[in-house]
Amino acid sequence: MSKQEEILVKLRNSISNFDRDAAKQTGKEVLENNVDPVAAIRTMAEAINELGRKFESQEIYLPELVMASDAMKSVIKILEPQMLKTGQKMEKLGTVVIGTVKGDIHSLGKDIVGTLLMAAGFDVKDLGVDVSPSRFIEEAEDMSADIIACSALMSTTVSVQKDVIEFLKAQGFRDTYKVLVGGGVVSRDYAEVIGADGYGMTANEAIGVAKKLLGKQ
Ligand code: B12
């Protein structure tokens, strides 16, 4: 096994063991050994999803899932500067406001999409979680944004993405912004039904779609 593969295995284990200190330490090793930060994030996401399955089958408890999520967040923070380096050298592609919709506090996927968009050369304003349709639009207006990106992870919150689009229509702004949607429960079909402009199943796909929406590809 190569040194880089070894580090990825160590990273996966640190998340699977909810070990924040080990995760942070391994995050530093990712940088020192030039491991691809996107591969590192993918590895952590796989570990989190695996823990999600264990949580569902009651093999682990919620606090453990929270600890693992925190560990992943702290590694993303460590990797972010490296990921952004490439982005800073590029011309700005456009401006995106991104957030997780009202009623939903899942942030990891949205954070990754935001970071990769920045790395690709977009200006990104992260509105955090529990974001109402009106706030998405106020912030988009403030930033003269091109894209509003909405994340939703729960079947109870996915309809808020539709609310954002309906709110835009009601305010007469539907043609001002492209709306990009994604998150665990969102499907391509659902995105089409609610009239979103774009859908990304993964963060990587989201970047390609965002570029396409602005005619940059
Ligand atoms: C980690 C996690 C948590 C963590 C969140 C920590 C954090 N800071 O984000 C904690 C423990 C806090 C949590 C809490 C809860 N959770 Co939770 N959670 C998960 C879990 C296991 C993983 C989600 C995750 O982060 N995955 C990793 C990331 C990287 O993947 P992702 O979010 O899907 O994002 C990727 C893509 O979807 C896409 N993407 C994401 N956003 C966007 C946006 C755009 C614009 C685009 C283009 C793409 C895109 O790109 C990302 C990277 O590729 C999921 C199970 C699952 N497999 O989804 C349950 C899950 C989402 N949770 C669930 C539930 C029910 C809850 C709680 C209500 C639990 C409770 N009983 O209290 C609360 C939520 C409270 C609330 N109001 O929001 C359910 C939702 C069920 C449903 N269908 O409605 C799930 C599906 C688990 C389950 N099967 O029951 N959770």
PDB file of C-alpha atoms and ligand atoms in Angstrom:
ATOM      1  CA  MET A   1       0.000   0.000   0.000  1.00  0.00           C
ATOM      2  CA  SER A   2       1.394   3.445  -0.908  1.00  0.00           C
ATOM      3  CA  LYS A   3       1.948   6.116   1.739  1.00  0.00           C
ATOM      4  CA  GLN A   4      -0.980   8.093   0.311  1.00  0.00           C
ATOM      5  CA  GLU A   5      -3.334   5.102   0.493  1.00  0.00           C
ATOM      6  CA  GLU A   6      -2.175   4.466   4.044  1.00  0.00           C
ATOM      7  CA  ILE A   7      -3.097   8.025   5.003  1.00  0.00           C
ATOM      8  CA  LEU A   8      -6.561   7.673   3.461  1.00  0.00           C
ATOM      9  CA  VAL A   9      -7.151   4.453   5.418  1.00  0.00           C
ATOM     10  CA  LYS A  10      -6.020   6.201   8.599  1.00  0.00           C
ATOM     11  CA  LEU A  11      -8.366   9.092   7.849  1.00  0.00           C
ATOM     12  CA  ARG A  12     -11.301   6.756   7.247  1.00  0.00           C
ATOM     13  CA  ASN A  13     -10.576   4.938  10.537  1.00  0.00           C
ATOM     14  CA  SER A  14     -10.347   8.185  12.510  1.00  0.00           C
ATOM     15  CA  ILE A  15     -13.842   9.202  11.292  1.00  0.00           C
ATOM     16  CA  SER A  16     -15.239   5.687  11.821  1.00  0.00           C
ATOM     17  CA  ASN A  17     -13.871   5.807  15.400  1.00  0.00           C
ATOM     18  CA  PHE A  18     -15.286   9.350  16.018  1.00  0.00           C
ATOM     19  CA  ASP A  19     -11.720  10.387  16.888  1.00  0.00           C
ATOM     20  CA  ARG A  20     -11.387  14.094  16.231  1.00  0.00           C
ATOM     21  CA  ASP A  21      -7.764  14.391  17.374  1.00  0.00           C
ATOM     22  CA  ALA A  22      -6.647  11.528  15.145  1.00  0.00           C
ATOM     23  CA  ALA A  23      -8.690  12.987  12.268  1.00  0.00           C
ATOM     24  CA  LYS A  24      -7.065  16.421  12.634  1.00  0.00           C
ATOM     25  CA  GLN A  25      -3.608  14.881  12.852  1.00  0.00           C
ATOM     26  CA  THR A  26      -4.273  12.811   9.720  1.00  0.00           C
ATOM     27  CA  GLY A  27      -5.686  15.897   7.972  1.00  0.00           C
ATOM     28  CA  LYS A  28      -2.272  17.529   8.463  1.00  0.00           C
ATOM     29  CA  GLU A  29      -0.588  14.414   7.045  1.00  0.00           C
ATOM     30  CA  VAL A  30      -2.852  14.691   3.983  1.00  0.00           C
ATOM     31  CA  LEU A  31      -1.381  18.125   3.309  1.00  0.00           C
ATOM     32  CA  GLU A  32       2.216  17.202   4.136  1.00  0.00           C
ATOM     33  CA  ASN A  33       2.116  14.207   1.807  1.00  0.00           C
ATOM     34  CA  ASN A  34       0.286  15.883  -1.068  1.00  0.00           C
ATOM     35  CA  VAL A  35      -2.700  13.555  -0.878  1.00  0.00           C
ATOM     36  CA  ASP A  36      -5.523  14.823  -3.111  1.00  0.00           C
ATOM     37  CA  PRO A  37      -7.823  16.749  -0.711  1.00  0.00           C
ATOM     38  CA  VAL A  38     -10.871  15.822  -2.791  1.00  0.00           C
ATOM     39  CA  ALA A  39     -10.028  12.118  -2.376  1.00  0.00           C
ATOM     40  CA  ALA A  40      -9.647  12.745   1.359  1.00  0.00           C
ATOM     41  CA  ILE A  41     -13.084  14.361   1.536  1.00  0.00           C
ATOM     42  CA  ARG A  42     -14.628  11.531  -0.480  1.00  0.00           C
ATOM     43  CA  THR A  43     -13.097   9.006   1.929  1.00  0.00           C
ATOM     44  CA  MET A  44     -14.524  10.847   4.945  1.00  0.00           C
ATOM     45  CA  ALA A  45     -17.960  11.127   3.322  1.00  0.00           C
ATOM     46  CA  GLU A  46     -17.978   7.364   2.748  1.00  0.00           C
ATOM     47  CA  ALA A  47     -17.100   6.822   6.413  1.00  0.00           C
ATOM     48  CA  ILE A  48     -19.896   9.183   7.538  1.00  0.00           C
ATOM     49  CA  ASN A  49     -22.430   7.457   5.315  1.00  0.00           C
ATOM     50  CA  GLU A  50     -21.366   4.092   6.702  1.00  0.00           C
ATOM     51  CA  LEU A  51     -21.864   5.467  10.234  1.00  0.00           C
ATOM     52  CA  GLY A  52     -25.279   6.696   9.099  1.00  0.00           C
ATOM     53  CA  ARG A  53     -26.185   3.099   8.238  1.00  0.00           C
ATOM     54  CA  LYS A  54     -24.919   1.966  11.662  1.00  0.00           C
ATOM     55  CA  PHE A  55     -26.956   4.715  13.309  1.00  0.00           C
ATOM     56  CA  GLU A  56     -30.068   3.535  11.501  1.00  0.00           C
ATOM     57  CA  SER A  57     -29.492  -0.047  12.608  1.00  0.00           C
ATOM     58  CA  GLN A  58     -28.818   1.220  16.158  1.00  0.00           C
ATOM     59  CA  GLU A  59     -25.230  -0.020  16.234  1.00  0.00           C
ATOM     60  CA  ILE A  60     -24.100   3.489  17.217  1.00  0.00           C
ATOM     61  CA  TYR A  61     -25.819   6.430  18.915  1.00  0.00           C
ATOM     62  CA  LEU A  62     -26.522  10.003  17.800  1.00  0.00           C
ATOM     63  CA  PRO A  63     -23.703  11.608  19.887  1.00  0.00           C
ATOM     64  CA  GLU A  64     -21.216   9.323  18.108  1.00  0.00           C
ATOM     65  CA  LEU A  65     -22.546  10.419  14.720  1.00  0.00           C
ATOM     66  CA  VAL A  66     -22.265  14.048  15.839  1.00  0.00           C
ATOM     67  CA  MET A  67     -18.667  13.484  17.005  1.00  0.00           C
ATOM     68  CA  ALA A  68     -17.773  11.895  13.672  1.00  0.00           C
ATOM     69  CA  SER A  69     -19.383  14.828  11.812  1.00  0.00           C
ATOM     70  CA  ASP A  70     -17.413  17.311  13.925  1.00  0.00           C
ATOM     71  CA  ALA A  71     -14.219  15.407  13.202  1.00  0.00           C
ATOM     72  CA  MET A  72     -14.939  15.564   9.472  1.00  0.00           C
ATOM     73  CA  LYS A  73     -15.672  19.292   9.705  1.00  0.00           C
ATOM     74  CA  SER A  74     -12.373  19.997  11.413  1.00  0.00           C
ATOM     75  CA  VAL A  75     -10.490  18.123   8.692  1.00  0.00           C
ATOM     76  CA  ILE A  76     -12.341  20.051   5.960  1.00  0.00           C
ATOM     77  CA  LYS A  77     -11.161  23.258   7.681  1.00  0.00           C
ATOM     78  CA  ILE A  78      -7.569  22.030   7.552  1.00  0.00           C
ATOM     79  CA  LEU A  79      -7.821  21.069   3.865  1.00  0.00           C
ATOM     80  CA  GLU A  80      -9.708  24.157   2.703  1.00  0.00           C
ATOM     81  CA  PRO A  81      -6.721  26.502   2.148  1.00  0.00           C
ATOM     82  CA  GLN A  82      -5.063  23.895  -0.076  1.00  0.00           C
ATOM     83  CA  MET A  83      -8.257  23.415  -2.086  1.00  0.00           C
ATOM     84  CA  LEU A  84      -8.725  27.140  -2.503  1.00  0.00           C
ATOM     85  CA  LYS A  85      -5.180  27.757  -3.753  1.00  0.00           C
ATOM     86  CA  THR A  86      -6.066  26.517  -7.219  1.00  0.00           C
ATOM     87  CA  GLY A  87      -9.266  28.567  -7.250  1.00  0.00           C
ATOM     88  CA  GLN A  88      -7.498  31.823  -6.396  1.00  0.00           C
ATOM     89  CA  LYS A  89      -5.391  31.606  -9.530  1.00  0.00           C
ATOM     90  CA  MET A  90      -8.440  31.468 -11.758  1.00  0.00           C
ATOM     91  CA  GLU A  91     -10.712  34.172 -13.082  1.00  0.00           C
ATOM     92  CA  LYS A  92     -13.966  34.427 -11.131  1.00  0.00           C
ATOM     93  CA  LEU A  93     -16.651  32.310 -12.734  1.00  0.00           C
ATOM     94  CA  GLY A  94     -19.636  33.797 -10.929  1.00  0.00           C
ATOM     95  CA  THR A  95     -21.199  34.279  -7.509  1.00  0.00           C
ATOM     96  CA  VAL A  96     -23.112  31.652  -5.560  1.00  0.00           C
ATOM     97  CA  VAL A  97     -25.070  31.894  -2.333  1.00  0.00           C
ATOM     98  CA  ILE A  98     -25.407  28.477  -0.747  1.00  0.00           C
ATOM     99  CA  GLY A  99     -27.237  27.183   2.300  1.00  0.00           C
ATOM    100  CA  THR A 100     -29.161  24.305   3.812  1.00  0.00           C
ATOM    101  CA  VAL A 101     -32.885  25.005   3.734  1.00  0.00           C
ATOM    102  CA  LYS A 102     -35.155  26.011   6.615  1.00  0.00           C
ATOM    103  CA  GLY A 103     -35.770  23.255   9.163  1.00  0.00           C
ATOM    104  CA  ASP A 104     -32.647  21.321   8.186  1.00  0.00           C
ATOM    105  CA  ILE A 105     -29.341  21.461  10.043  1.00  0.00           C
ATOM    106  CA  HIS A 106     -27.293  19.026   7.940  1.00  0.00           C
ATOM    107  CA  SER A 107     -24.232  20.949   6.836  1.00  0.00           C
ATOM    108  CA  LEU A 108     -21.488  18.576   5.676  1.00  0.00           C
ATOM    109  CA  GLY A 109     -22.594  18.113   2.059  1.00  0.00           C
ATOM    110  CA  LYS A 110     -23.351  21.817   1.652  1.00  0.00           C
ATOM    111  CA  ASP A 111     -19.921  22.697   3.101  1.00  0.00           C
ATOM    112  CA  ILE A 112     -18.189  20.413   0.604  1.00  0.00           C
ATOM    113  CA  VAL A 113     -20.140  21.790  -2.353  1.00  0.00           C
ATOM    114  CA  GLY A 114     -19.357  25.364  -1.189  1.00  0.00           C
ATOM    115  CA  THR A 115     -15.656  24.630  -0.805  1.00  0.00           C
ATOM    116  CA  LEU A 116     -15.358  22.914  -4.195  1.00  0.00           C
ATOM    117  CA  LEU A 117     -17.247  25.768  -5.874  1.00  0.00           C
ATOM    118  CA  MET A 118     -14.743  28.209  -4.348  1.00  0.00           C
ATOM    119  CA  ALA A 119     -11.872  26.013  -5.449  1.00  0.00           C
ATOM    120  CA  ALA A 120     -13.297  25.996  -8.975  1.00  0.00           C
ATOM    121  CA  GLY A 121     -13.242  29.805  -9.058  1.00  0.00           C
ATOM    122  CA  PHE A 122     -16.687  30.914  -7.860  1.00  0.00           C
ATOM    123  CA  ASP A 123     -17.258  33.582  -5.225  1.00  0.00           C
ATOM    124  CA  VAL A 124     -19.289  31.770  -2.584  1.00  0.00           C
ATOM    125  CA  LYS A 125     -21.307  33.094   0.327  1.00  0.00           C
ATOM    126  CA  ASP A 126     -22.229  30.319   2.748  1.00  0.00           C
ATOM    127  CA  LEU A 127     -25.451  31.170   4.569  1.00  0.00           C
ATOM    128  CA  GLY A 128     -25.156  28.186   6.914  1.00  0.00           C
ATOM    129  CA  VAL A 129     -28.098  25.971   7.814  1.00  0.00           C
ATOM    130  CA  ASP A 130     -31.820  26.519   8.476  1.00  0.00           C
ATOM    131  CA  VAL A 131     -32.039  29.199   5.776  1.00  0.00           C
ATOM    132  CA  SER A 132     -35.475  30.569   4.867  1.00  0.00           C
ATOM    133  CA  PRO A 133     -36.504  31.253   1.252  1.00  0.00           C
ATOM    134  CA  SER A 134     -36.611  35.005   1.929  1.00  0.00           C
ATOM    135  CA  ARG A 135     -33.075  34.976   3.358  1.00  0.00           C
ATOM    136  CA  PHE A 136     -31.718  33.113   0.304  1.00  0.00           C
ATOM    137  CA  ILE A 137     -33.147  35.824  -1.886  1.00  0.00           C
ATOM    138  CA  GLU A 138     -32.083  38.792   0.289  1.00  0.00           C
ATOM    139  CA  GLU A 139     -28.515  37.515   0.361  1.00  0.00           C
ATOM    140  CA  ALA A 140     -28.531  36.787  -3.366  1.00  0.00           C
ATOM    141  CA  GLU A 141     -29.685  40.355  -3.983  1.00  0.00           C
ATOM    142  CA  ASP A 142     -26.975  41.709  -1.656  1.00  0.00           C
ATOM    143  CA  MET A 143     -24.248  39.764  -3.436  1.00  0.00           C
ATOM    144  CA  SER A 144     -25.655  40.267  -6.939  1.00  0.00           C
ATOM    145  CA  ALA A 145     -25.371  36.497  -7.102  1.00  0.00           C
ATOM    146  CA  ASP A 146     -25.747  34.389 -10.225  1.00  0.00           C
ATOM    147  CA  ILE A 147     -26.742  31.151  -8.516  1.00  0.00           C
ATOM    148  CA  ILE A 148     -28.782  30.222  -5.448  1.00  0.00           C
ATOM    149  CA  ALA A 149     -27.722  26.749  -4.252  1.00  0.00           C
ATOM    150  CA  CYS A 150     -29.993  24.908  -1.823  1.00  0.00           C
ATOM    151  CA  SER A 151     -29.145  21.757   0.093  1.00  0.00           C
ATOM    152  CA  ALA A 152     -31.797  19.534   1.740  1.00  0.00           C
ATOM    153  CA  LEU A 153     -31.207  16.190   3.450  1.00  0.00           C
ATOM    154  CA  MET A 154     -34.612  15.278   4.804  1.00  0.00           C
ATOM    155  CA  SER A 155     -37.921  14.341   3.221  1.00  0.00           C
ATOM    156  CA  THR A 156     -39.524  16.895   5.548  1.00  0.00           C
ATOM    157  CA  THR A 157     -37.359  19.763   4.251  1.00  0.00           C
ATOM    158  CA  VAL A 158     -36.931  19.000   0.573  1.00  0.00           C
ATOM    159  CA  SER A 159     -40.122  20.927  -0.233  1.00  0.00           C
ATOM    160  CA  VAL A 160     -38.421  24.122   0.979  1.00  0.00           C
ATOM    161  CA  GLN A 161     -36.342  24.047  -2.207  1.00  0.00           C
ATOM    162  CA  LYS A 162     -39.619  24.374  -4.091  1.00  0.00           C
ATOM    163  CA  ASP A 163     -40.613  27.209  -1.729  1.00  0.00           C
ATOM    164  CA  VAL A 164     -37.431  29.067  -2.691  1.00  0.00           C
ATOM    165  CA  ILE A 165     -38.359  28.828  -6.373  1.00  0.00           C
ATOM    166  CA  GLU A 166     -41.970  29.833  -5.705  1.00  0.00           C
ATOM    167  CA  PHE A 167     -40.790  32.764  -3.580  1.00  0.00           C
ATOM    168  CA  LEU A 168     -38.494  33.909  -6.396  1.00  0.00           C
ATOM    169  CA  LYS A 169     -41.436  33.770  -8.801  1.00  0.00           C
ATOM    170  CA  ALA A 170     -43.685  35.695  -6.418  1.00  0.00           C
ATOM    171  CA  GLN A 171     -41.058  38.421  -6.010  1.00  0.00           C
ATOM    172  CA  GLY A 172     -40.540  38.662  -9.784  1.00  0.00           C
ATOM    173  CA  PHE A 173     -36.937  37.427  -9.550  1.00  0.00           C
ATOM    174  CA  ARG A 174     -37.213  33.981 -11.109  1.00  0.00           C
ATOM    175  CA  ASP A 175     -35.169  34.913 -14.169  1.00  0.00           C
ATOM    176  CA  THR A 176     -32.532  36.796 -12.162  1.00  0.00           C
ATOM    177  CA  TYR A 177     -31.004  33.706 -10.549  1.00  0.00           C
ATOM    178  CA  LYS A 178     -30.242  30.134 -11.488  1.00  0.00           C
ATOM    179  CA  VAL A 179     -31.366  27.712  -8.792  1.00  0.00           C
ATOM    180  CA  LEU A 180     -29.172  24.690  -8.109  1.00  0.00           C
ATOM    181  CA  VAL A 181     -30.448  21.952  -5.797  1.00  0.00           C
ATOM    182  CA  GLY A 182     -28.983  18.853  -4.167  1.00  0.00           C
ATOM    183  CA  GLY A 183     -28.646  16.822  -0.982  1.00  0.00           C
ATOM    184  CA  GLY A 184     -29.363  13.262   0.052  1.00  0.00           C
ATOM    185  CA  VAL A 185     -33.104  13.093  -0.591  1.00  0.00           C
ATOM    186  CA  VAL A 186     -33.155  15.211  -3.742  1.00  0.00           C
ATOM    187  CA  SER A 187     -33.349  13.416  -7.086  1.00  0.00           C
ATOM    188  CA  ARG A 188     -32.892  14.641 -10.630  1.00  0.00           C
ATOM    189  CA  ASP A 189     -36.608  14.021 -11.236  1.00  0.00           C
ATOM    190  CA  TYR A 190     -37.616  16.045  -8.196  1.00  0.00           C
ATOM    191  CA  ALA A 191     -35.356  18.893  -9.296  1.00  0.00           C
ATOM    192  CA  GLU A 192     -37.083  18.899 -12.670  1.00  0.00           C
ATOM    193  CA  VAL A 193     -40.565  18.762 -11.163  1.00  0.00           C
ATOM    194  CA  ILE A 194     -39.985  21.809  -8.960  1.00  0.00           C
ATOM    195  CA  GLY A 195     -38.434  23.711 -11.866  1.00  0.00           C
ATOM    196  CA  ALA A 196     -34.858  23.994 -10.572  1.00  0.00           C
ATOM    197  CA  ASP A 197     -32.268  25.009 -13.159  1.00  0.00           C
ATOM    198  CA  GLY A 198     -29.744  22.412 -12.073  1.00  0.00           C
ATOM    199  CA  TYR A 199     -29.194  19.363  -9.895  1.00  0.00           C
ATOM    200  CA  GLY A 200     -25.997  17.740  -8.663  1.00  0.00           C
ATOM    201  CA  MET A 201     -25.916  14.294  -7.108  1.00  0.00           C
ATOM    202  CA  THR A 202     -22.387  14.823  -5.817  1.00  0.00           C
ATOM    203  CA  ALA A 203     -20.313  17.888  -5.067  1.00  0.00           C
ATOM    204  CA  ASN A 204     -18.201  17.233  -8.156  1.00  0.00           C
ATOM    205  CA  GLU A 205     -21.256  17.064 -10.363  1.00  0.00           C
ATOM    206  CA  ALA A 206     -22.494  20.289  -8.768  1.00  0.00           C
ATOM    207  CA  ILE A 207     -19.400  22.156  -9.954  1.00  0.00           C
ATOM    208  CA  GLY A 208     -19.865  21.052 -13.573  1.00  0.00           C
ATOM    209  CA  VAL A 209     -23.554  21.964 -13.487  1.00  0.00           C
ATOM    210  CA  ALA A 210     -22.851  25.394 -11.947  1.00  0.00           C
ATOM    211  CA  LYS A 211     -20.338  26.157 -14.703  1.00  0.00           C
ATOM    212  CA  LYS A 212     -22.763  24.980 -17.367  1.00  0.00           C
ATOM    213  CA  LEU A 213     -25.580  27.125 -15.968  1.00  0.00           C
ATOM    214  CA  LEU A 214     -23.404  30.208 -16.432  1.00  0.00           C
ATOM    215  CA  GLY A 215     -22.153  29.102 -19.857  1.00  0.00           C
ATOM    216  CA  LYS A 216     -18.592  28.642 -18.574  1.00  0.00           C
ATOM    217  CA  GLN A 217     -18.044  25.175 -19.957  1.00  0.00           C
TER     218      GLN A 217
HETATM  219  C1  B12 B   1     -24.343  13.103   9.481  1.00  0.00           C
HETATM  220  C2  B12 B   1     -25.847  13.091   9.646  1.00  0.00           C
HETATM  221  C3  B12 B   1     -26.387  13.880  10.660  1.00  0.00           C
HETATM  222  C4  B12 B   1     -25.551  14.832  11.508  1.00  0.00           C
HETATM  223  C5  B12 B   1     -25.348  16.138  10.720  1.00  0.00           C
HETATM  224  C6  B12 B   1     -24.053  16.837  11.076  1.00  0.00           C
HETATM  225  C7  B12 B   1     -23.736  17.988  10.159  1.00  0.00           C
HETATM  226  N1  B12 B   1     -23.041  18.952  10.713  1.00  0.00           N
HETATM  227  O1  B12 B   1     -24.112  18.028   8.992  1.00  0.00           O
HETATM  228  C8  B12 B   1     -26.465  15.001  12.758  1.00  0.00           C
HETATM  229  C9  B12 B   1     -26.133  13.902  13.726  1.00  0.00           C
HETATM  230  C10 B12 B   1     -26.428  16.350  13.455  1.00  0.00           C
HETATM  231  C11 B12 B   1     -27.828  14.699  12.146  1.00  0.00           C
HETATM  232  C12 B12 B   1     -29.018  15.137  12.697  1.00  0.00           C
HETATM  233  C13 B12 B   1     -30.266  14.720  12.239  1.00  0.00           C
HETATM  234  N2  B12 B   1     -30.513  13.829  11.255  1.00  0.00           N
HETATM  235 CO1  B12 B   1     -29.147  13.184  10.043  1.00  0.00          CO
HETATM  236  N3  B12 B   1     -27.980  12.239   8.933  1.00  0.00           N
HETATM  237  C14 B12 B   1     -26.692  12.279   8.814  1.00  0.00           C
HETATM  238  C15 B12 B   1     -26.258  11.247   7.745  1.00  0.00           C
HETATM  239  C16 B12 B   1     -25.799   9.979   8.450  1.00  0.00           C
HETATM  240  C17 B12 B   1     -25.172  11.666   6.778  1.00  0.00           C
HETATM  241  C18 B12 B   1     -25.402  13.000   6.071  1.00  0.00           C
HETATM  242  C19 B12 B   1     -24.088  13.514   5.542  1.00  0.00           C
HETATM  243  O2  B12 B   1     -23.539  14.472   6.060  1.00  0.00           O
HETATM  244  N4  B12 B   1     -23.540  12.804   4.527  1.00  0.00           N
HETATM  245  C20 B12 B   1     -22.247  13.131   3.949  1.00  0.00           C
HETATM  246  C21 B12 B   1     -22.423  14.277   2.967  1.00  0.00           C
HETATM  247  C22 B12 B   1     -21.060  14.605   2.349  1.00  0.00           C
HETATM  248  O3  B12 B   1     -23.309  13.837   1.959  1.00  0.00           O
HETATM  249  P1  B12 B   1     -24.608  14.696   1.494  1.00  0.00           P
HETATM  250  O4  B12 B   1     -25.044  15.585   2.555  1.00  0.00           O
HETATM  251  O5  B12 B   1     -25.573  13.806   0.841  1.00  0.00           O
HETATM  252  O6  B12 B   1     -23.981  15.666   0.377  1.00  0.00           O
HETATM  253  C23 B12 B   1     -23.499  15.236  -0.885  1.00  0.00           C
HETATM  254  C24 B12 B   1     -24.568  15.298  -1.988  1.00  0.00           C
HETATM  255  O7  B12 B   1     -25.869  15.063  -1.518  1.00  0.00           O
HETATM  256  C25 B12 B   1     -24.371  16.632  -2.630  1.00  0.00           C
HETATM  257  N5  B12 B   1     -25.044  17.818  -2.081  1.00  0.00           N
HETATM  258  C26 B12 B   1     -25.338  18.132  -0.811  1.00  0.00           C
HETATM  259  N6  B12 B   1     -25.872  19.353  -0.737  1.00  0.00           N
HETATM  260  C27 B12 B   1     -25.927  19.849  -1.979  1.00  0.00           C
HETATM  261  C28 B12 B   1     -26.384  21.070  -2.456  1.00  0.00           C
HETATM  262  C29 B12 B   1     -26.331  21.327  -3.810  1.00  0.00           C
HETATM  263  C30 B12 B   1     -26.808  22.650  -4.327  1.00  0.00           C
HETATM  264  C31 B12 B   1     -25.829  20.345  -4.723  1.00  0.00           C
HETATM  265  C32 B12 B   1     -25.823  20.620  -6.172  1.00  0.00           C
HETATM  266  C33 B12 B   1     -25.360  19.120  -4.232  1.00  0.00           C
HETATM  267  C34 B12 B   1     -25.406  18.879  -2.864  1.00  0.00           C
HETATM  268  O8  B12 B   1     -22.977  16.860  -2.524  1.00  0.00           O
HETATM  269  C35 B12 B   1     -22.487  16.295  -1.307  1.00  0.00           C
HETATM  270  C36 B12 B   1     -21.109  15.764  -1.517  1.00  0.00           C
HETATM  271  O9  B12 B   1     -21.036  14.878  -2.597  1.00  0.00           O
HETATM  272  C37 B12 B   1     -27.607  11.048   6.965  1.00  0.00           C
HETATM  273  C38 B12 B   1     -27.758   9.700   6.245  1.00  0.00           C
HETATM  274  C39 B12 B   1     -27.379   9.829   4.785  1.00  0.00           C
HETATM  275  N7  B12 B   1     -26.795   8.805   4.288  1.00  0.00           N
HETATM  276  O10 B12 B   1     -27.627  10.850   4.164  1.00  0.00           O
HETATM  277  C40 B12 B   1     -28.626  11.253   8.084  1.00  0.00           C
HETATM  278  C41 B12 B   1     -30.032  11.736   7.717  1.00  0.00           C
HETATM  279  C42 B12 B   1     -29.990  12.795   6.623  1.00  0.00           C
HETATM  280  N8  B12 B   1     -30.483  12.326   8.974  1.00  0.00           N
HETATM  281  C43 B12 B   1     -31.743  12.100   9.226  1.00  0.00           C
HETATM  282  C44 B12 B   1     -32.451  12.581  10.366  1.00  0.00           C
HETATM  283  C45 B12 B   1     -33.882  12.113  10.514  1.00  0.00           C
HETATM  284  C46 B12 B   1     -31.836  13.452  11.289  1.00  0.00           C
HETATM  285  C47 B12 B   1     -32.455  14.055  12.559  1.00  0.00           C
HETATM  286  C48 B12 B   1     -33.914  14.498  12.450  1.00  0.00           C
HETATM  287  C49 B12 B   1     -32.229  12.999  13.648  1.00  0.00           C
HETATM  288  C50 B12 B   1     -32.934  13.172  14.954  1.00  0.00           C
HETATM  289  N9  B12 B   1     -33.772  12.194  15.210  1.00  0.00           N
HETATM  290  O11 B12 B   1     -32.697  14.145  15.651  1.00  0.00           O
HETATM  291  C51 B12 B   1     -31.515  15.245  12.825  1.00  0.00           C
HETATM  292  C52 B12 B   1     -31.871  16.513  11.978  1.00  0.00           C
HETATM  293  C53 B12 B   1     -32.385  17.668  12.672  1.00  0.00           C
HETATM  294  C54 B12 B   1     -32.663  18.785  11.667  1.00  0.00           C
HETATM  295  N10 B12 B   1     -33.656  19.579  11.921  1.00  0.00           N
HETATM  296  O12 B12 B   1     -32.013  18.955  10.645  1.00  0.00           O
HETATM  297  C55 B12 B   1     -32.374  11.236   8.138  1.00  0.00           C
HETATM  298  C56 B12 B   1     -33.323  11.982   7.224  1.00  0.00           C
HETATM  299  C57 B12 B   1     -34.472  11.063   6.833  1.00  0.00           C
HETATM  300  C58 B12 B   1     -35.330  11.642   5.792  1.00  0.00           C
HETATM  301  N11 B12 B   1     -35.308  11.039   4.613  1.00  0.00           N
HETATM  302  O13 B12 B   1     -36.008  12.584   6.007  1.00  0.00           O
HETATM  303  C59 B12 B   1     -31.122  10.617   7.436  1.00  0.00           C
HETATM  304  C60 B12 B   1     -31.300  10.314   5.933  1.00  0.00           C
HETATM  305  C61 B12 B   1     -30.813   9.311   8.220  1.00  0.00           C
HETATM  306  C62 B12 B   1     -31.923   8.289   8.095  1.00  0.00           C
HETATM  307  N12 B12 B   1     -31.888   7.420   7.122  1.00  0.00           N
HETATM  308  O14 B12 B   1     -32.807   8.282   8.897  1.00  0.00           O
HETATM  309  N13 B12 B   1     -27.698  13.936  11.032  1.00  0.00           N
END
